[in-house]
Every structure is written in structure tokens, then in C-alpha cells.
Coordinates of C-alpha atoms in Angstrom, one line a residue:
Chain A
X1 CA -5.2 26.8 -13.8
X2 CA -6.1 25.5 -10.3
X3 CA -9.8 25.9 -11.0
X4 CA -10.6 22.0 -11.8
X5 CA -9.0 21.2 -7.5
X6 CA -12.6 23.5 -6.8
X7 CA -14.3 19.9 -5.8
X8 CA -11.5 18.6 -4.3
X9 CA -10.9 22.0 -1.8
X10 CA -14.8 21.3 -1.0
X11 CA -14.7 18.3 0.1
X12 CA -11.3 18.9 2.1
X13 CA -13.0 22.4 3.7
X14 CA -16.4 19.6 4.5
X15 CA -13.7 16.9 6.2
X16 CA -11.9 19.7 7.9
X17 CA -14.7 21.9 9.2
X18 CA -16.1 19.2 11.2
X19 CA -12.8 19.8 13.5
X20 CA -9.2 19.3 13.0
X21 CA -7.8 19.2 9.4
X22 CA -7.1 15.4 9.1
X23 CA -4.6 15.8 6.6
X24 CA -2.9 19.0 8.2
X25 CA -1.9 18.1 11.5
X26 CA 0.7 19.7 12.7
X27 CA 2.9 18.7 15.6
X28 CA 4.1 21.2 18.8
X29 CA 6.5 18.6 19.2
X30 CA 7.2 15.2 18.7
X31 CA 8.5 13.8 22.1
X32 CA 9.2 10.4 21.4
X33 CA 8.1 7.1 19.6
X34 CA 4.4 7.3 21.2
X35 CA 4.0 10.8 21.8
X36 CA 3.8 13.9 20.5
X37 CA 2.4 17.6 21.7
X38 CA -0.3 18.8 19.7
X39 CA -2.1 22.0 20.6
X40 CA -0.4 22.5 23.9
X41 CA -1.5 18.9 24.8
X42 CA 0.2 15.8 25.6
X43 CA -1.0 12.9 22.9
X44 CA -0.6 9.2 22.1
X45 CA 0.5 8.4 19.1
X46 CA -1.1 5.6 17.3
X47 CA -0.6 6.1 13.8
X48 CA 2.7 5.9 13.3
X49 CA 3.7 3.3 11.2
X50 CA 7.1 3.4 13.5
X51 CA 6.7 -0.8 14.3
X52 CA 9.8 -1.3 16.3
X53 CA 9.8 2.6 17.8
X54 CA 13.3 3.1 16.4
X55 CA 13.1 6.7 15.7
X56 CA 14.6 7.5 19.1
X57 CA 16.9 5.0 19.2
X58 CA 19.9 6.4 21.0
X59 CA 22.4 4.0 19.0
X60 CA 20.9 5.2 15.6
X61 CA 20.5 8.8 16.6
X62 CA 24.2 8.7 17.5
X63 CA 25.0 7.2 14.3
X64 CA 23.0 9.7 12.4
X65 CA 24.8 12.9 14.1
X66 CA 28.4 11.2 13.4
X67 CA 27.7 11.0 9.9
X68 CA 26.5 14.7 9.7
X69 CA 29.3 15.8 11.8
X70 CA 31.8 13.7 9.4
X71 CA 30.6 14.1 6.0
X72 CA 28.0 16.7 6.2
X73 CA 24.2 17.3 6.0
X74 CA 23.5 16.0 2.0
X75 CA 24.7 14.6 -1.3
X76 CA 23.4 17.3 -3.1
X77 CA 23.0 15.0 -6.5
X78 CA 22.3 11.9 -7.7
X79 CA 25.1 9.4 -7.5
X80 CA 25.4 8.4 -11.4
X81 CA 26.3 12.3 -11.5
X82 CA 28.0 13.4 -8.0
X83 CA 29.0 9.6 -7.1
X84 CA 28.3 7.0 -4.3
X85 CA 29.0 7.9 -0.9
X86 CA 31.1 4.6 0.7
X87 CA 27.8 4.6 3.2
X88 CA 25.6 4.3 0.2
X89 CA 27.7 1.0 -1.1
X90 CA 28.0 -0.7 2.2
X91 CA 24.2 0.2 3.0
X92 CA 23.8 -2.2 0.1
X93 CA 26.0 -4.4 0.7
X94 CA 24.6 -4.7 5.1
X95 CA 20.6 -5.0 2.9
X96 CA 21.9 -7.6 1.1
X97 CA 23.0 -10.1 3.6
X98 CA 20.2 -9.1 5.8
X99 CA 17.7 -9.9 3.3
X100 CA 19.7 -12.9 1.8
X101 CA 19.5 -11.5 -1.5
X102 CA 23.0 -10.9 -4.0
X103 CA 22.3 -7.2 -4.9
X104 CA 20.5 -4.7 -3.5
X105 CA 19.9 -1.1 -4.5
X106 CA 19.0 1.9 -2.3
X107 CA 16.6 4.4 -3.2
X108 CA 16.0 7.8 -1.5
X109 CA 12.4 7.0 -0.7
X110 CA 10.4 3.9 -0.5
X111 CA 7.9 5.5 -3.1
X112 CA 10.5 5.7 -5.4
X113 CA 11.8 2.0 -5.2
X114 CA 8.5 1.3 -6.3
X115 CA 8.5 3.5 -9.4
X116 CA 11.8 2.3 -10.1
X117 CA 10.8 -0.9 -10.0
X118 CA 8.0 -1.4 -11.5
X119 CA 8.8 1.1 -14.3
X120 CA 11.6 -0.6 -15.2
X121 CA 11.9 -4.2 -14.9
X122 CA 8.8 -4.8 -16.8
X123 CA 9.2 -3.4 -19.7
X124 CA 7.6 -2.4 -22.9
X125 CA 5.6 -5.1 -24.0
X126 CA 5.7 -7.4 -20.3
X127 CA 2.8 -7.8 -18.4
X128 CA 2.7 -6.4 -14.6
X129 CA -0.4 -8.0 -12.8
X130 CA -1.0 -6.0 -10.0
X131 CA -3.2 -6.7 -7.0
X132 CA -6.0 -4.2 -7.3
X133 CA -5.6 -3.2 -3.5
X134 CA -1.6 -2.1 -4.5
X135 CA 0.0 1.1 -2.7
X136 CA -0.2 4.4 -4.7
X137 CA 3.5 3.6 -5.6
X138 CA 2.6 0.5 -7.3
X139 CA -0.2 1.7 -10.0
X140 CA 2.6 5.1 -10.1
X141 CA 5.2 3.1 -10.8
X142 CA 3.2 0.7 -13.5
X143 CA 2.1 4.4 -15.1
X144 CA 5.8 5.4 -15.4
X145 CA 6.4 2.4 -17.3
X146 CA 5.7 0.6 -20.6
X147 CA 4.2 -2.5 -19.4
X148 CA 0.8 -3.6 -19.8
X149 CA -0.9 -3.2 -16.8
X150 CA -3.6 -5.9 -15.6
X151 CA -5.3 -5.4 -11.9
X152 CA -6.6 -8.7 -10.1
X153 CA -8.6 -9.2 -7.4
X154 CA -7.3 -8.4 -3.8
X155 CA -5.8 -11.2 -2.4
X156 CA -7.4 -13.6 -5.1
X157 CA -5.1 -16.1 -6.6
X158 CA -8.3 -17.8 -8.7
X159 CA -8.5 -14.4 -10.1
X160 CA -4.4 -14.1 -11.0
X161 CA -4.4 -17.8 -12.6
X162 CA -7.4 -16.9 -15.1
X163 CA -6.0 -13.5 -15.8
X164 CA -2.5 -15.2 -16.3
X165 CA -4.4 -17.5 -18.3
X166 CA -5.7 -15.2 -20.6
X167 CA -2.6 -13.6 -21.2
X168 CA -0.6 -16.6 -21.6
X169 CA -1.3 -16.2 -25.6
X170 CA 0.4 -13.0 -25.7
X171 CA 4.6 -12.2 -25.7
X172 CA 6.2 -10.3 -23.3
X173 CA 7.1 -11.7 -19.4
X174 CA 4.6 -11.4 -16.9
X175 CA 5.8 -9.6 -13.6
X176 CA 3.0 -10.2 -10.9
X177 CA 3.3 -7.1 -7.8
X178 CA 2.2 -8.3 -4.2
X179 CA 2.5 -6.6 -0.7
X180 CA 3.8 -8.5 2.7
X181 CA 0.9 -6.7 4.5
X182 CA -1.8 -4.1 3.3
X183 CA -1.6 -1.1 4.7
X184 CA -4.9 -0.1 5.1
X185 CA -6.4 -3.2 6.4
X186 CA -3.2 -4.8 8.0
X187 CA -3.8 -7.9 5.7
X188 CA -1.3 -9.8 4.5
X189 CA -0.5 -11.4 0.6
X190 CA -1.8 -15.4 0.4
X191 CA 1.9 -15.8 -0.6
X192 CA 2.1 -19.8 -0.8
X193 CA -1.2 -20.0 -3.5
X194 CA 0.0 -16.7 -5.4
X195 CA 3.7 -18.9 -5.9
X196 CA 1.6 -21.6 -7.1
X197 CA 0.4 -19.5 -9.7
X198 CA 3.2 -17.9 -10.2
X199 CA 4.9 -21.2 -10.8
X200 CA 2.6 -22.3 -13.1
X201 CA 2.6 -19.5 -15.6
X202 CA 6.2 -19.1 -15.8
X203 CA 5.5 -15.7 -13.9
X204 CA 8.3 -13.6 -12.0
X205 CA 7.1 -11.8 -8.1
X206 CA 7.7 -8.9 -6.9
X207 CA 7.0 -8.6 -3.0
X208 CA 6.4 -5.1 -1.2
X209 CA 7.3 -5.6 1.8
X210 CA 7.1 -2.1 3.1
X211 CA 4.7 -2.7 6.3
X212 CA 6.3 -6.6 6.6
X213 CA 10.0 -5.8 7.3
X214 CA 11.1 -6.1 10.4
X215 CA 7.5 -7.3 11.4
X216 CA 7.2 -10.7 9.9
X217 CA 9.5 -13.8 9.6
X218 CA 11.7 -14.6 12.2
X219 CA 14.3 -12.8 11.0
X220 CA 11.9 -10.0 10.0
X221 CA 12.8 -10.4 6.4
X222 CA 9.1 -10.1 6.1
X223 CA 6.2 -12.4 5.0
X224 CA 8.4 -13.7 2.3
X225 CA 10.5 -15.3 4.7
X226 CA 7.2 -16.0 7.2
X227 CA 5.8 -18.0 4.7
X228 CA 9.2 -19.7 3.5
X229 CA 8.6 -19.0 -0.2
X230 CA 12.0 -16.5 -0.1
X231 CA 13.4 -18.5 -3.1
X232 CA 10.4 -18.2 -5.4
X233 CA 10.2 -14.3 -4.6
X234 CA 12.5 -12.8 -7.7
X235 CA 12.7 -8.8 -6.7
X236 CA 12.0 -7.8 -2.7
X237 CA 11.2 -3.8 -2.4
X238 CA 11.3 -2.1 1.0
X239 CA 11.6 0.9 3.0
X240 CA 13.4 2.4 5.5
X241 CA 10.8 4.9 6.5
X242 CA 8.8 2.2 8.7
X243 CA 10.4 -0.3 11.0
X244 CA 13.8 1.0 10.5
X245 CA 12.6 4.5 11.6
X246 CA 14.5 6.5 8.7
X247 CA 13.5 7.5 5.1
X248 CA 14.4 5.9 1.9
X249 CA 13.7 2.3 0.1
X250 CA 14.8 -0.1 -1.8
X251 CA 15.1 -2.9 -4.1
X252 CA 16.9 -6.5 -3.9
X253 CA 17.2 -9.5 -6.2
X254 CA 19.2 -12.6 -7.1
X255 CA 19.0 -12.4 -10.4
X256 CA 22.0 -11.7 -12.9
X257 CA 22.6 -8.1 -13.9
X258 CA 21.0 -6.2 -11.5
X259 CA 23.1 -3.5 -11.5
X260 CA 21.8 -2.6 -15.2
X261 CA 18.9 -1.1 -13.0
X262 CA 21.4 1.4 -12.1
X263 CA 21.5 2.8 -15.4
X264 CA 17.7 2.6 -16.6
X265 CA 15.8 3.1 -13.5
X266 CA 14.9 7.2 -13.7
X267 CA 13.6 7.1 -10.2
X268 CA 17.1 6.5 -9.3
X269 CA 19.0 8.0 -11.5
X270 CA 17.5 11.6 -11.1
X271 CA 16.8 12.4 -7.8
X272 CA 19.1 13.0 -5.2
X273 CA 20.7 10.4 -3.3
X274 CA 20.2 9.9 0.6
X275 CA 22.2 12.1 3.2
X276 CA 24.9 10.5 4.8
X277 CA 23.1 10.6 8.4
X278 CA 19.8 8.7 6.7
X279 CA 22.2 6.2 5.7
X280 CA 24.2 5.5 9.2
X281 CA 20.8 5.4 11.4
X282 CA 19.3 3.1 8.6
X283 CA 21.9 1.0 8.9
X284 CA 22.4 1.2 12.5
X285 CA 19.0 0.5 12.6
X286 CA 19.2 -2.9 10.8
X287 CA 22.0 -4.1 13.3
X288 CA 19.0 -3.0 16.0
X289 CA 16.5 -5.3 13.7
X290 CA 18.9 -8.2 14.0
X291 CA 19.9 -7.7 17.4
X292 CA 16.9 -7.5 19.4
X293 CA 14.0 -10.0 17.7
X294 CA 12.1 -9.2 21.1
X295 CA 11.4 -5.9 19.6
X296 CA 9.0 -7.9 17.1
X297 CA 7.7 -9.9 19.8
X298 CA 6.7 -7.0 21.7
X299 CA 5.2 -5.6 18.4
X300 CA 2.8 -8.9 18.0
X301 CA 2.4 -8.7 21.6
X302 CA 1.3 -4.9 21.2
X303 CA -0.8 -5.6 18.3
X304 CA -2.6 -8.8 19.9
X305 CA -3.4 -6.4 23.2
X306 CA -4.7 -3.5 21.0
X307 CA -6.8 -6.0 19.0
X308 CA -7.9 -8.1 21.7
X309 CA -8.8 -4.8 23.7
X310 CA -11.3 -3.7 20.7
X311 CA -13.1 -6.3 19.9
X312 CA -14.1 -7.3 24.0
X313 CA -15.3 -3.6 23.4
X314 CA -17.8 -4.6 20.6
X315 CA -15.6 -3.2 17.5
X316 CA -15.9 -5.6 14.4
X317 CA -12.4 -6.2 13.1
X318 CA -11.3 -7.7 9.9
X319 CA -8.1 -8.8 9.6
X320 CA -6.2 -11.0 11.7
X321 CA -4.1 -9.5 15.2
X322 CA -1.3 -7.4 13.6
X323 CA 0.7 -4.2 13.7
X324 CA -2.2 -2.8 12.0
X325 CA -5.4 -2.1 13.3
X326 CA -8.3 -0.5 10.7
X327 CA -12.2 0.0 11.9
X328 CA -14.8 0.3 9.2
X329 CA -17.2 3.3 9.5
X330 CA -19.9 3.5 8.3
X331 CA -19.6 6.7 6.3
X332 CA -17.1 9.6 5.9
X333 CA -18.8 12.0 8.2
X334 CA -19.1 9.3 10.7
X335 CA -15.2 8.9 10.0
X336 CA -14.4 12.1 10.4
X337 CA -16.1 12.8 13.7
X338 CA -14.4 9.5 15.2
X339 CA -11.1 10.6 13.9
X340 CA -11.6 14.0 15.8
X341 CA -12.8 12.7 19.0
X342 CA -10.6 10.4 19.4
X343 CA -8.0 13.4 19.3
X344 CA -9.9 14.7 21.4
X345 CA -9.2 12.0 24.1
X346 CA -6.0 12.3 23.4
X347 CA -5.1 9.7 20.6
X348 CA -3.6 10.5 17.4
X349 CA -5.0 8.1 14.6
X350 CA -5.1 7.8 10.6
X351 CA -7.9 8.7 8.7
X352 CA -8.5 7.1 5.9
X353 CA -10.6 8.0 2.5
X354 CA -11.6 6.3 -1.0
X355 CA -10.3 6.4 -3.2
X356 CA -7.0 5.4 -1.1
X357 CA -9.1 2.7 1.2
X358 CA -10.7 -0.5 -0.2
X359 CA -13.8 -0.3 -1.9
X360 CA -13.5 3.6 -1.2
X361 CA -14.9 2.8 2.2
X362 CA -13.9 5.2 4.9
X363 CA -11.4 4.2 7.4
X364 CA -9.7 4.9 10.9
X365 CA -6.7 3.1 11.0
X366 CA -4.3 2.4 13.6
X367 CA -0.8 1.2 13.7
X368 CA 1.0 0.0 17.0
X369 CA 4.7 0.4 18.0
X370 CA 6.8 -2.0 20.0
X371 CA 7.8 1.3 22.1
X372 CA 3.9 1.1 23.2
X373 CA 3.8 0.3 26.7
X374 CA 0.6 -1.9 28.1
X375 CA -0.5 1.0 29.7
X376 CA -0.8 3.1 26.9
X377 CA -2.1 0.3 24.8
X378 CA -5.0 0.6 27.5
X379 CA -5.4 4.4 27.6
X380 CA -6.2 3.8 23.5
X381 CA -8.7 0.9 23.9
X382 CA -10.4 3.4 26.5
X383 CA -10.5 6.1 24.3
X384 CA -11.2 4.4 21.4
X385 CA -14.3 2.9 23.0
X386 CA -15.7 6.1 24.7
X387 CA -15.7 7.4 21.3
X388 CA -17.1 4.2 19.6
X389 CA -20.1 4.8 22.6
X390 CA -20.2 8.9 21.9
X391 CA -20.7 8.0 17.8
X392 CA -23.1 5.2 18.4
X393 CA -21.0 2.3 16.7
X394 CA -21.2 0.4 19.9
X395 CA -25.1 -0.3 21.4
X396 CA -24.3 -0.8 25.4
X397 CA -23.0 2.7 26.7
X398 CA -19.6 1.9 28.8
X399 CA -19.6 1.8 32.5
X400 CA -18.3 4.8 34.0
X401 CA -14.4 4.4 34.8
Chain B
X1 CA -15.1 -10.5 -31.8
X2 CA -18.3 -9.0 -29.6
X3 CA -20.9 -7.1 -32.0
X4 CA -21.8 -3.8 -30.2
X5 CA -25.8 -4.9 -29.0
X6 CA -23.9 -8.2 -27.4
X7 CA -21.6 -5.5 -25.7
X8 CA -24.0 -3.8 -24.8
X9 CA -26.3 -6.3 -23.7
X10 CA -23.1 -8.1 -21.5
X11 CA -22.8 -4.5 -20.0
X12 CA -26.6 -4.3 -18.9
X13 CA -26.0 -7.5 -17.3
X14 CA -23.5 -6.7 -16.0
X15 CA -24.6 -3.6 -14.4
X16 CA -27.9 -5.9 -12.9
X17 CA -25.5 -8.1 -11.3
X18 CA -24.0 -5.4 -9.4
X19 CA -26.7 -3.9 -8.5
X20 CA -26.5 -0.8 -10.5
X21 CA -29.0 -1.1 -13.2
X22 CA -32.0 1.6 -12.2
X23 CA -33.1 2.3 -15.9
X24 CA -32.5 1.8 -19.9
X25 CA -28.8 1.7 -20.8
X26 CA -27.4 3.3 -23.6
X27 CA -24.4 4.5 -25.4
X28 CA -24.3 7.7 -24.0
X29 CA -25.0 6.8 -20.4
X30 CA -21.8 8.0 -18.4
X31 CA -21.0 5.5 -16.6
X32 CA -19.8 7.8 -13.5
X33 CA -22.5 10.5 -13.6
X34 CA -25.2 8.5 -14.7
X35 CA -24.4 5.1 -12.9
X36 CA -23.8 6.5 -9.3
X37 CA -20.2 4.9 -9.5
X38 CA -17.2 6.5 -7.8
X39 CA -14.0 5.7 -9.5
X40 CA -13.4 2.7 -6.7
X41 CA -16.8 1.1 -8.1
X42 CA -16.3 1.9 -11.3
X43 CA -13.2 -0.3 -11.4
X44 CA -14.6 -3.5 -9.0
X45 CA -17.6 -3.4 -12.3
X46 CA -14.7 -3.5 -14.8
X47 CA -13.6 -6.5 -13.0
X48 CA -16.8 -8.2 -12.8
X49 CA -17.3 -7.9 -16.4
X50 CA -13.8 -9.2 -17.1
X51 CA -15.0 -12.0 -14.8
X52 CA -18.1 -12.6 -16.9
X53 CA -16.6 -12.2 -20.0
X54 CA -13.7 -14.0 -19.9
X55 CA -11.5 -11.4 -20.7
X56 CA -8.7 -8.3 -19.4
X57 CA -9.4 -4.8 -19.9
X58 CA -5.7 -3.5 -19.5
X59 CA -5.4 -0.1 -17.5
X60 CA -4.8 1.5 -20.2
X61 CA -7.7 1.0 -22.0
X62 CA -9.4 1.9 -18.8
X63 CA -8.5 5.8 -19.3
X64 CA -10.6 5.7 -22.8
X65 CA -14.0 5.0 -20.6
X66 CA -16.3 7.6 -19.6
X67 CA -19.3 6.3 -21.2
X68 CA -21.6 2.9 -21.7
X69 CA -20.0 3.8 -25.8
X70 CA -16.6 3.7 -25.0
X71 CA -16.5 1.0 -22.9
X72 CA -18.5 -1.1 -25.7
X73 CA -15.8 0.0 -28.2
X74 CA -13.1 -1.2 -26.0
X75 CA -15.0 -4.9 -25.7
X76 CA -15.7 -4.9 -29.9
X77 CA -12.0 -4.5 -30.5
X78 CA -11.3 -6.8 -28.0
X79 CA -10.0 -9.9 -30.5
X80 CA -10.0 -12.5 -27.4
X81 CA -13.9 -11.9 -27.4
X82 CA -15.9 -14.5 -29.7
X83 CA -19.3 -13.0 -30.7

């Protein structure tokens, strides 16, 4: 039965043998927002995807254990079967004004507001025009469904208006899927052009903001709100599991009947519904988001420093200073190796593989935290750049320190 | 609609423009194995010969393709295409 994975296990023994099991890593410990113990050793974490470094946030950690203490440790069902929690209602309710938005709905992971969503909005006979660059939880969610599924270009709103174009003969509504930033390249959505087009065909938008909230927009509602087309975005989705340091998602609108969603979205309906401590640190955590906007500064600040740091040290860099940081290489063993000494230095990373990456090019990628300190944003540069020298990817060998 | 020798000769061209065209094309070339394409290239042609065609190929449709054959098929029965 688990014969045809034969190709797949070699190629994970080939990435693994050259060190450290990429995918496998396994924690001693982890210590705080930045670091963790691996292997006995002290390391800096730099893959994170934790933006504002709230996962050790005392006022959300004391949230969370009230909640556990009070109701207890899970739901154990869905809530169409074992009902809503009054955390799970005024979770929504807290999203909603947050985000601006009439309704919102939570979901118990981010991946799943995704397959809710796009599953079940468009339905059979729609259109759902997705950016050929979407999250694994986009093209999952358009499977799940009964739409007709179109990809367009990354980032190419020429390439959305002809496709819209050609479709424009056919019934059905057209649903076009963006994200507020990529995550493997840390680019973000041309939102303002893709409205135009949007506009133009009579189209609805979805916007994933997943890697954007809390990061863009000055109230870090996300690129939506950065690029002040909130009004023309018709369905928000989001998760808890990045800048608000929990796990879960979810989905917001304006539109009228909403709540049908409730009662036709699977991904919702039969899974089990978010534990009662999730709930109180996420939405401890969004007071935290609107509280304390230098958190984001500090983020672009962070982001600008780690950037800024790697390309004085000869390390071509694509897209624009953000919270994420990716570096081409030029091959997957070369990928590998970097990804492995830069652990060894002491820096904990992502590495990234096609299909997952763009173009199935082979990726390290980095994500900074607001909880990064200078300091540590230097240790990485350093160690980052010893190991650009040690692989060759940068020509002048580095002064010795 | 596309007659299959147009298909195939849009697909040839197709394949030249991207490079990937190292020897005849025919129906039975498998457009993985044969072409040197991983499924992340395989796709980006898709989407240059939608480009050059004028036309969508929904995802769908996309599982039916394994070979040059099937992915004329999918382009002769595509009604948007004028021979």
C-alpha cells in the first residue's frame, strides 16, 4: 500500500543524509520567542513565522491557563453538535470589530478557513481564479469544492483580466483568491490593480491574509487595509497561528447571510472546535495587536536590519524589506547544505522545496520576530554570511571577526 | 474548434518557446518523462500555452494530462478555440 511513497522516502533519506532531517527537527526545548535548545545547544530561532513574538506573552499565557483552569482543556466536538463555547462567540464578535468586518467565523486552524472558504462560497458552477503562487490551503480548498478552478499568473493582474475575460461568456460568479504577503518570498498581492480588475469584471475577492495580519496596515488589519482597498475586499481569511501566537483561523465578511456558512462549510462543521485556552490567548492576543502598534514597528524595523544586513554581505534578495526574508539557491543540495550549516552556527531557518516554492526553486527562508533583539538580528547576518562564504554563494571570503 | 495537427503544432510551439523542445513531438510523448518537466514546469507551460492560445485550461482538466495526446484532446474539445 505504501509502496508508490518509495520515491518520495529517497529523496527525503538524500535531503536528510546530508545532516539534520530538515523536516524532522525536533526541539529540546523551546525557551522563548527567539530561542530554542536543540541537541543540547542554545539556538536562534529564525523561522518562526511568530511576527510580533507573542507566544510568551505573559498577559496571553495568563489568559490561556485561566481558561483551562475554568472551563477545561477541550471542546471535545464540533459546535453545530456539542455547541458554542461563549469564548467562541465573543472571539467573533472581538475579530469582527478588529477587522471592521459584520461577521466573522472562527475556524480551528487557519488551513481549514481556507478549505472552508473556498470550498464553499464558490460553488458548483462559480469560477475561483486563483493566483498560481496560492498556499497549499487554497488549491485544497478549491479541490474540496465544486467550482471551476482557473490559476493566473503570480502577481499578474494583465493575466487575471484576460482570464476573467475569457470567462466572462460563461455563468456562474467569479471568486478571485489573493494573499496579503507570500509566504515563501515575503511578496505581497498588487492589491490596488487586482481591485481594478476585480471591479471591472463584476468579480468578488478573497484576501489571505495569513502572513499580513498584524504586520501590515496601521492597524495591522493587513495589506487590505495598507493599501486602503478594505471596502472592495468581500471575504478576509486569517489565522491565529502567526502574529497572534496561537492556532486556529478564520473568515470575515460584510456580506448578508454569512452565517449560512455555518451550515455548509464541512471544514467547520466536522472538526472539533478550538479549546477554550486557544480562544482566551487569541483573543488576549488581539487586545496585545491593538495595544502596542510598536510591536509592528519593531517588526519592519527587524526585517529592514535583517535585510539590510544581507544584502551589504553580497546576498541577492528579491522582494522588498519585510517580515520575510527568502535566498534563492542555486540547487537543492546546495539548499540543503546551507540549511545545515547555518544550524550549525547556531541559527534555525526554513527550508524550502518545489513543488511548495516558486518555480520549484529551492529555498532558505527566513522570518523575523519583533521579540528579535539587534543583537541577535546581527548574530544571524554573521552566520548567515559565514555560511554564504563556506558554500561559495558569496565571491570575497569574510574578514576574520 | 482546434483540429488535432493545429493542437499539436500550437503545442510544439509552444514547447520551442519555452525552451523545451529537444526532438519530434508526438502523441505519445509524456510530457513529464519525456519533456524533462517537474510538475512546477509542467504547469508554468500550461500557462504559456493558455497565453498563446487565448484560452483556460481549468484545473480540472489538468488532472486528464500525462501525455502530448491528452493534452491535444483537451484543446480539440476546447469550444472557445477557432480552428
Amino acid at each position: 500500500m505504501l509502496s508508490k511513497f518509495r520515491a518520495l522516502r529517497d529523496e527525503h533519506a538524500a535531503v536528510a543524509a546530508a545532516g539534520r532531517d530538515p523536516f524532522g527537527v525536533s526541539f529540546d526545548a523551546v525557551l522563548s520567542a527567539t530561542e530554542a535548545v536543540l541537541g543540547g545547544r542554545r539556538i536562534l530561532l529564525l523561522g518562526t513565522n511568530n511576527y510580533l513574538g507573542l507566544t510568551f506573552d505573559p498577559d496571553c499565557i495568563e489568559a490561556a491557563a485561566a481558561a483551562v483552569q475554568d472551563q477545561g482543556t477541550g471542546t471535545t466536538g464540533s459546535r453545530i453538535a456539542n455547541g458554542t463555547y461563549d469564548g467562541h462567540a465573543a472571539l467573533e464578535g472581538r475579530l469582527a470589530a478588529f477587522l471592521k468586518r459584520r461577521s466573522a467565523m472562527v475556524y480551528t486552524t487557519g488551513y481549514q478557513a481556507n478549505l472552508g472558504a473556498l470550498s464553499t462560497i464558490a460553488g458548483k458552477g462559480d469560477h475561483l481564479l486563483l493566483d498560481a503562487d496560492s498556499h497549499a490551503s487554497i488549491y485544497d480548498g478549491a479541490r474540496l469544492g465544486h467550482a471551476q478552478v482557473t490559476r493566473f499568473r503570480h502577481n499578474d493582474p494583465d493575466d487575471l483580466r484576460r482570464r476573467l475575460r475569457i470567462l466572462s461568456s460563461q455563468p456562474g460568479e467569479k471568486l478571485i483568491v489573493a494573499e496579503g504577503i507570500y509566504s515563501m518570498l515575503g511578496d505581497t498581492a498588487p492589491l490596488r490593480e487586482m481591485v481594478e480588475v476585480k471591479r471591472e469584471a463584476g468579480a468578488w475577492l478573497l484576501v489571505d491574509e495569513a502572513h499580513s495580519l498584524g504586520v501590515l496596515g496601521e492597524s495591522g488589519r493587513g495589506l487590505a487595509e495598507a493599501e486602503g482597498v478594505e471596502g472592495d475586499v468581500d471575504f478576509v481569511v486569517g489565522t491565529f497561528s502567526k502574529s497572534l501566537g496561537a492556532i486556529g483561523g478564520f473568515l470575515a465578511s460584510d456580506l448578508d447571510g454569512f452565517d449560512a456558512l455555518r451550515l455548509s462549510a464541512r471544514p467547520y462543521m466536522f472538526t472539533a472546535s478550538l479549546p477554550p485556552a486557544v480562544i482566551a490567548s487569541v483573543m488576549q492576543a488581539i487586545e496585545v495587536l491593538e495595544a502596542r502598534p510598536e510591536l509592528r514597528d519593531r517588526l519592519r524595523r527587524n526585517g529592514q536590519h535583517l535585510h539590510e544586513g544581507l544584502a551589504a554581505a553580497g546576498f541577492a534578495l528579491g522582494a522588498m524589506p519585510g517580515p520575510i526574508i527568502s535566498l534563492a539557491m542555486p540547487d537543492r543540495e546546495t539548499a540543503v547544505m546551507f540549511w545545515n550549516g547555518l544550524l550549525a552556527e547556531g541559527v534555525y531557518s526554513n527550508l524550502a522545496l518545489g513543488p511548495a516554492t516558486p518555480g520549484g526553486k529551492p529555498l532558505l527562508r527566513m522570518s523575523v520576530s519583533a521579540a528579535l533583539t539587534p543583537a541577535q538580528i546581527d548574530t544571524a547576518v554573521n552566520a548567515i554570511t559565514r555560511t554564504g562564504y563556506a558554500m561559495g554563494l558569496l565571491s570575497v571570503p569574510l574578514a576574520a571577526e | 474548434m482546434l483540429d488535432e495537427q493545429a493542437a499539436l503544432r500550437e503545442i510544439t510551439a509552444a514547447l520551442e518557446e519555452s525552451g523545451k523542445l529537444t526532438g519530434p513531438v508526438t502523441m505519445e510523448t509524456h510530457i513529464l518523462q519525456d519533456l524533462n518537466f517537474d510538475s512546477v514546469g509542467a504547469i508554468d507551460f500550461i500557462m504559456l500555452l493558455e497565453t498563446r492560445l487565448d484560452t483556460i485550461i481549468s484545473m480540472d482538466r489538468m488532472a486528464e494530462i500525462e501525455t502530448v495526446g491528452d493534452l491535444v484532446r483537451v484543446l480539440v474539445s476546447d469550444p472557445s478555440l477557432a480552428a
